[in-house]
XYZ file of C-alpha atoms in Angstrom:
408
model
C 0.000 0.000 0.000
C 3.050 2.274 -0.320
C 2.927 5.039 -2.933
C 5.759 6.598 -4.912
C 6.520 9.413 -2.446
C 6.837 7.163 0.620
C 8.796 4.520 -1.292
C 11.249 7.153 -2.494
C 11.764 8.301 1.108
C 12.466 4.714 2.214
C 14.998 4.157 -0.564
C 16.696 7.488 0.163
C 16.977 6.614 3.866
C 18.418 3.188 2.997
C 21.041 4.842 0.790
C 21.928 7.455 3.424
C 22.417 4.642 5.958
C 24.490 2.745 3.359
C 22.514 -0.430 3.921
C 23.735 -3.554 2.128
C 20.238 -4.868 1.428
C 16.769 -3.396 1.040
C 13.916 -5.906 1.024
C 10.310 -5.114 0.104
C 7.693 -7.623 1.217
C 4.061 -7.678 0.153
C 1.491 -8.874 -2.352
C 0.958 -6.813 -5.509
C -2.366 -8.590 -6.098
C -3.810 -7.012 -2.951
C -4.894 -3.414 -2.435
C -2.328 -0.820 -3.462
C -1.647 2.723 -2.344
C -4.401 5.326 -2.298
C -1.765 7.847 -3.324
C -0.012 7.967 -6.708
C 2.114 5.060 -7.897
C 2.548 1.338 -7.330
C 6.309 0.942 -6.863
C 6.109 -2.548 -5.362
C 4.576 -3.836 -8.610
C 6.714 -1.722 -10.953
C 10.035 -2.805 -9.404
C 9.126 -6.476 -9.926
C 8.190 -5.865 -13.556
C 11.552 -4.123 -13.984
C 13.318 -7.375 -13.080
C 14.327 -6.961 -9.432
C 15.381 -10.268 -7.861
C 12.212 -11.760 -6.390
C 11.383 -14.631 -4.063
C 7.833 -15.969 -4.264
C 6.276 -17.234 -1.026
C 3.194 -19.157 -2.123
C 2.515 -21.452 0.833
C -0.682 -20.501 2.642
C -0.010 -20.727 6.382
C -3.108 -18.793 7.450
C -6.072 -20.905 6.354
C -6.642 -24.076 8.388
C -9.948 -25.161 6.836
C -9.581 -27.019 3.505
C -12.394 -25.386 1.505
C -11.349 -21.922 2.660
C -7.721 -22.599 1.755
C -8.730 -23.791 -1.721
C -10.882 -20.671 -2.174
C -7.978 -18.449 -1.164
C -5.595 -20.187 -3.588
C -8.125 -19.765 -6.401
C -8.577 -16.059 -5.605
C -4.807 -15.593 -5.539
C -4.677 -16.995 -9.054
C -7.501 -14.745 -10.251
C -9.989 -17.637 -10.600
C -13.017 -16.006 -9.014
C -15.480 -18.647 -10.221
C -13.448 -21.422 -8.556
C -13.092 -19.414 -5.347
C -16.849 -18.934 -5.058
C -17.390 -22.608 -5.897
C -15.062 -23.682 -3.072
C -16.975 -21.465 -0.634
C -20.168 -23.184 -1.843
C -23.116 -22.767 0.553
C -21.167 -20.147 2.484
C -21.937 -17.638 -0.291
C -25.356 -16.164 0.560
C -27.263 -14.087 -2.006
C -29.335 -11.544 -0.056
C -30.227 -8.917 -2.641
C -30.476 -5.453 -1.127
C -30.443 -6.884 2.421
C -26.863 -8.215 2.379
C -25.614 -5.750 5.022
C -28.544 -6.430 7.367
C -28.284 -10.212 6.880
C -24.553 -10.112 7.622
C -25.236 -8.143 10.805
C -27.947 -10.642 11.812
C -25.554 -13.559 11.222
C -22.976 -11.986 13.545
C -25.565 -11.073 16.190
C -26.853 -14.674 16.233
C -23.450 -15.879 17.462
C -22.667 -16.397 21.136
C -20.638 -13.669 22.878
C -17.559 -15.906 22.737
C -18.030 -16.578 19.020
C -18.488 -12.888 18.300
C -15.068 -12.184 19.806
C -13.319 -14.400 17.233
C -15.536 -13.501 14.250
C -14.782 -10.340 12.276
C -17.080 -8.580 9.827
C -15.472 -7.302 6.631
C -17.173 -4.996 4.136
C -15.835 -4.149 0.692
C -16.204 -0.392 1.163
C -17.169 2.494 3.401
C -20.883 2.540 2.544
C -21.413 -1.157 3.258
C -19.340 -0.875 6.427
C -21.568 1.948 7.633
C -24.715 -0.078 6.914
C -23.392 -3.119 8.804
C -22.237 -1.018 11.765
C -25.643 0.646 12.022
C -27.474 -2.683 11.752
C -25.338 -4.337 14.453
C -25.790 -1.367 16.768
C -29.571 -1.460 16.196
C -29.695 -5.166 17.079
C -27.586 -4.784 20.216
C -29.650 -1.831 21.359
C -32.979 -3.598 20.734
C -31.743 -6.630 22.691
C -30.692 -4.518 25.666
C -26.984 -5.241 25.224
C -26.159 -1.528 25.021
C -26.689 0.676 28.054
C -29.150 3.553 28.357
C -26.536 6.290 28.060
C -26.264 7.723 24.543
C -24.941 10.779 22.746
C -25.245 12.197 19.235
C -21.941 13.271 17.712
C -20.768 14.832 14.486
C -17.659 12.914 13.438
C -15.077 13.582 10.745
C -14.810 10.857 8.102
C -11.631 11.078 5.995
C -12.068 11.513 2.238
C -9.164 9.657 0.619
C -7.839 11.835 -2.194
C -4.534 11.654 -4.037
C -2.346 14.742 -4.380
C -3.565 15.206 -7.920
C -7.244 14.858 -6.993
C -6.839 17.545 -4.328
C -5.767 19.988 -7.048
C -9.231 19.974 -8.684
C -12.310 21.812 -7.408
C -14.572 18.917 -8.416
C -13.047 16.831 -5.591
C -14.644 19.123 -3.005
C -18.319 19.469 -2.037
C -20.294 21.839 0.150
C -20.302 20.690 3.782
C -16.870 19.055 3.632
C -14.152 20.091 6.076
C -10.616 21.075 5.041
C -7.947 20.795 7.740
C -4.733 22.776 7.302
C -1.765 21.608 9.392
C 0.689 24.261 8.161
C 0.161 27.808 6.976
C -0.332 28.109 3.217
C 0.918 31.591 2.345
C 0.091 31.436 -1.362
C -3.511 30.463 -0.583
C -3.998 32.817 2.352
C -4.788 29.887 4.667
C -3.727 29.793 8.303
C -3.406 26.590 10.307
C -6.862 25.409 11.330
C -10.182 24.073 10.077
C -12.280 25.386 7.205
C -15.749 24.478 5.988
C -16.372 24.110 2.259
C -19.223 26.511 1.386
C -19.377 26.351 -2.428
C -17.373 24.940 -5.321
C -16.948 26.273 -8.863
C -15.224 23.627 -11.020
C -15.444 25.814 -14.154
C -13.226 28.456 -12.492
C -11.354 25.965 -10.278
C -12.378 27.834 -7.136
C -13.542 26.589 -3.730
C -15.082 28.953 -1.178
C -13.995 28.181 2.386
C -15.132 29.611 5.718
C -13.036 29.621 8.883
C -14.267 29.347 12.483
C -14.813 33.113 12.708
C -17.097 33.198 9.680
C -14.555 34.720 7.298
C -14.772 33.434 3.725
C -11.685 32.695 1.643
C -11.363 31.804 -2.035
C -9.251 28.650 -2.283
C -7.590 27.795 -5.605
C -6.637 24.114 -5.398
C -5.046 24.115 -8.850
C -2.266 26.367 -7.557
C -1.085 23.718 -5.127
C 2.163 22.087 -6.140
C 1.768 18.484 -7.303
C 4.065 17.394 -4.467
C 4.068 18.336 -0.800
C 0.813 20.084 0.075
C -1.222 16.925 0.597
C 0.774 16.162 3.743
C -0.529 19.372 5.330
C -4.054 19.429 3.837
C -6.738 16.849 4.604
C -10.369 16.638 3.523
C -13.197 15.192 5.644
C -16.915 14.628 5.461
C -18.933 15.579 8.526
C -21.536 12.953 9.422
C -23.796 12.216 12.407
C -23.100 9.253 14.701
C -24.929 8.038 17.812
C -22.952 6.171 20.465
C -24.226 4.153 23.435
C -22.871 2.571 26.600
C -21.097 -0.627 25.499
C -20.518 0.333 21.855
C -17.333 -0.869 20.165
C -15.492 1.998 18.476
C -12.264 2.636 16.571
C -10.181 5.809 16.483
C -9.736 7.611 13.157
C -6.874 9.833 14.384
C -4.082 9.637 16.935
C -3.606 11.275 20.325
C -0.128 10.119 21.322
C -0.184 11.578 24.840
C -3.218 9.536 25.861
C -2.368 6.460 23.804
C -5.429 6.790 21.553
C -4.080 5.414 18.291
C -5.504 5.594 14.788
C -7.314 2.324 13.829
C -7.048 0.955 17.388
C -10.312 -0.148 18.992
C -11.915 0.876 22.272
C -15.139 0.315 24.191
C -17.628 2.958 25.390
C -17.886 2.431 29.159
C -20.378 5.180 30.004
C -22.062 8.152 28.386
C -23.592 10.996 30.392
C -24.532 14.577 29.669
C -21.035 15.923 30.345
C -18.552 13.300 29.108
C -17.855 9.943 27.465
C -15.771 7.324 29.292
C -13.850 4.920 27.042
C -11.642 1.902 27.722
C -8.787 1.359 25.254
C -7.587 -1.983 23.891
C -4.939 -1.952 26.662
C -7.596 -1.545 29.350
C -6.872 2.101 30.169
C -9.894 4.317 30.830
C -10.158 7.925 29.642
C -12.882 10.480 30.211
C -13.531 12.678 27.173
C -15.308 15.984 27.728
C -17.951 17.262 25.335
C -15.423 19.461 23.515
C -12.697 16.825 23.367
C -11.397 16.696 19.750
C -11.203 12.881 19.833
C -15.020 12.728 19.994
C -14.886 13.794 16.350
C -12.265 11.166 15.532
C -14.076 7.899 16.103
C -16.413 5.487 14.377
C -18.235 2.253 15.171
C -15.971 -0.778 14.824
C -18.278 -3.769 14.406
C -17.295 -3.968 10.725
C -14.083 -3.037 8.886
C -13.644 -2.298 5.213
C -11.040 -4.001 3.034
C -8.445 -1.223 3.313
C -8.616 -1.433 7.106
C -8.533 -5.235 7.059
C -5.412 -5.693 4.910
C -2.767 -7.216 7.196
C -5.259 -8.448 9.813
C -6.197 -12.042 10.666
C -9.192 -13.518 12.490
C -10.365 -17.081 13.123
C -13.735 -16.718 11.426
C -15.307 -14.015 9.323
C -18.476 -12.640 7.813
C -17.973 -10.570 4.664
C -20.231 -8.357 2.569
C -19.730 -7.396 -1.090
C -22.024 -5.757 -3.640
C -21.663 -6.210 -7.405
C -23.072 -2.705 -7.960
C -20.081 -1.062 -6.305
C -18.149 -0.821 -9.561
C -14.873 0.444 -8.161
C -14.898 -1.905 -5.152
C -16.103 -5.125 -6.789
C -12.629 -6.022 -8.024
C -10.086 -8.829 -7.680
C -7.888 -6.992 -5.187
C -10.752 -6.270 -2.769
C -12.097 -9.824 -3.182
C -8.671 -11.325 -2.466
C -8.139 -9.241 0.678
C -11.674 -9.973 1.882
C -11.475 -13.765 1.711
C -7.851 -14.169 2.828
C -8.179 -12.655 6.319
C -9.545 -15.874 7.877
C -8.196 -19.078 9.360
C -11.204 -21.330 9.906
C -14.201 -20.181 7.898
C -15.942 -17.428 5.967
C -19.566 -16.631 5.129
C -19.865 -14.191 2.235
C -23.079 -12.166 1.856
C -23.644 -10.682 -1.609
C -26.462 -9.039 -3.526
C -26.171 -11.548 -6.397
C -23.468 -14.225 -6.661
C -23.415 -14.436 -10.471
C -23.262 -10.671 -10.900
C -20.535 -10.360 -8.293
C -18.481 -13.058 -10.021
C -18.824 -11.276 -13.376
C -18.016 -7.863 -11.872
C -14.908 -9.114 -10.061
C -13.691 -11.162 -13.039
C -13.656 -8.153 -15.377
C -12.132 -5.699 -12.891
C -8.616 -6.599 -11.669
C -8.551 -3.402 -9.593
C -4.922 -2.695 -10.521
C -4.302 0.943 -11.385
C -1.912 1.934 -14.167
C 1.303 3.673 -13.147
C 2.759 6.711 -14.913
C 5.613 4.534 -16.264
C 3.137 2.049 -17.718
C 1.141 4.874 -19.300
C 4.265 6.322 -20.930
C 5.289 2.864 -22.204
C 1.783 2.311 -23.619
C 1.825 5.630 -25.460
C 5.420 5.136 -26.658
C 4.542 1.717 -28.047
C 1.452 3.130 -29.786
C 3.525 5.923 -31.347
C 6.225 3.479 -32.463
C 3.584 1.199 -33.996
C 2.101 4.099 -35.939
C 5.495 5.316 -37.108
C 6.484 1.836 -38.288
C 3.405 1.371 -40.457
C 4.353 1.354 -44.118
C 8.084 1.448 -43.399
C 10.264 -1.158 -45.134
C 12.298 -3.102 -42.546
C 16.097 -2.754 -42.754
C 17.743 -6.202 -42.302
C 21.030 -4.581 -41.252
C 19.423 -3.099 -38.152
C 19.584 -5.876 -35.531
C 17.559 -5.376 -32.336
C 19.658 -3.874 -29.555
C 20.209 -6.039 -26.489
C 18.950 -4.583 -23.241
C 21.457 -3.693 -20.513
C 22.217 -6.717 -18.273
C 20.361 -5.253 -15.294
C 17.174 -5.086 -17.408
C 17.552 -8.480 -19.092
C 14.950 -10.638 -17.359
C 16.467 -13.832 -18.783
C 19.448 -13.595 -16.427
C 17.361 -12.976 -13.317
C 17.371 -16.282 -11.476
C 14.589 -17.041 -9.002
C 15.696 -18.350 -5.639
C 13.896 -20.347 -3.013
C 13.573 -19.583 0.661
C 12.346 -21.807 3.414
C 12.423 -22.536 7.094
């Protein structure tokens, strides 16, 4: 999930430290970086020495392991066939049915069963459904509070340079002063957008309006100090499971870490972290804007995690999310079993089969265009037999790159 900018920083640090070896470990078939580039994939295509680790040590149940192997090979039909009756077609009720399946488990089973959703919308639906069920069954306490929380909008540097990426009601956070834009450090609300003029009208906490010109941001650098959020309502109750969406280092409240709501009253919210430490958050505590329900996780959050059993939700109508990368991450998080809820199994299979989910890098785009130009230029030209094809430099000659095996 590392983009070009972060990868370049890692390589530069390795060179400054004069390291003898730099190893990158990952899976280019899984979800890549939100930001620009896919260096992990590009460096392999360029011929870097590569060791393939293909033994599945995670899955312990035979059918699940076979499904994961099939998904790794891009055989979506075989993967769904191996899952068999554990693929449940629920139409428009997939999120609710997945929540009901998790709620029907015993408390002990719930602790070892994760819920994975392909994207943010489905995750929100599952979280709301689980909370509704727990509340109706009396498993959540009487204390409750309505919050307005900040939900991060994942934009690349380039996307942030266009007015169409912003919408009225969004929140722009500025970590460092932007002299050229007239922006001080702080929070701004998006009032209006004008894509035709590439202008965004912002309003600060004092009511002052500022004309923001995103196109004047440099392609590199500003994204680290500018972040875009959506403001959405969220109700929390005593006993709710939450996750942090930002970090407060001093109190040990870490981004993506989970916590439990201990008590909610009219003046504060008491939470217990994953380490068992309790904190009391006042009504104006900034971390009350930086949380979300954590009954379900989406695929980007789940990559790298493992659980014994899982319930997953995917929807064939989510065009950008119904792809092979999301499918692979979703079904390979489990050890002992998976139940997959979908709107329509056949449609999901077709959608995932035709969408690998792999974005094209700038290098690949240039190569594609160069090849197209060369093909056009060569049309009608008589070949010259004296011009032998030039041999690539040794470091780019894939034929001399020898695979090597590793083991325990």
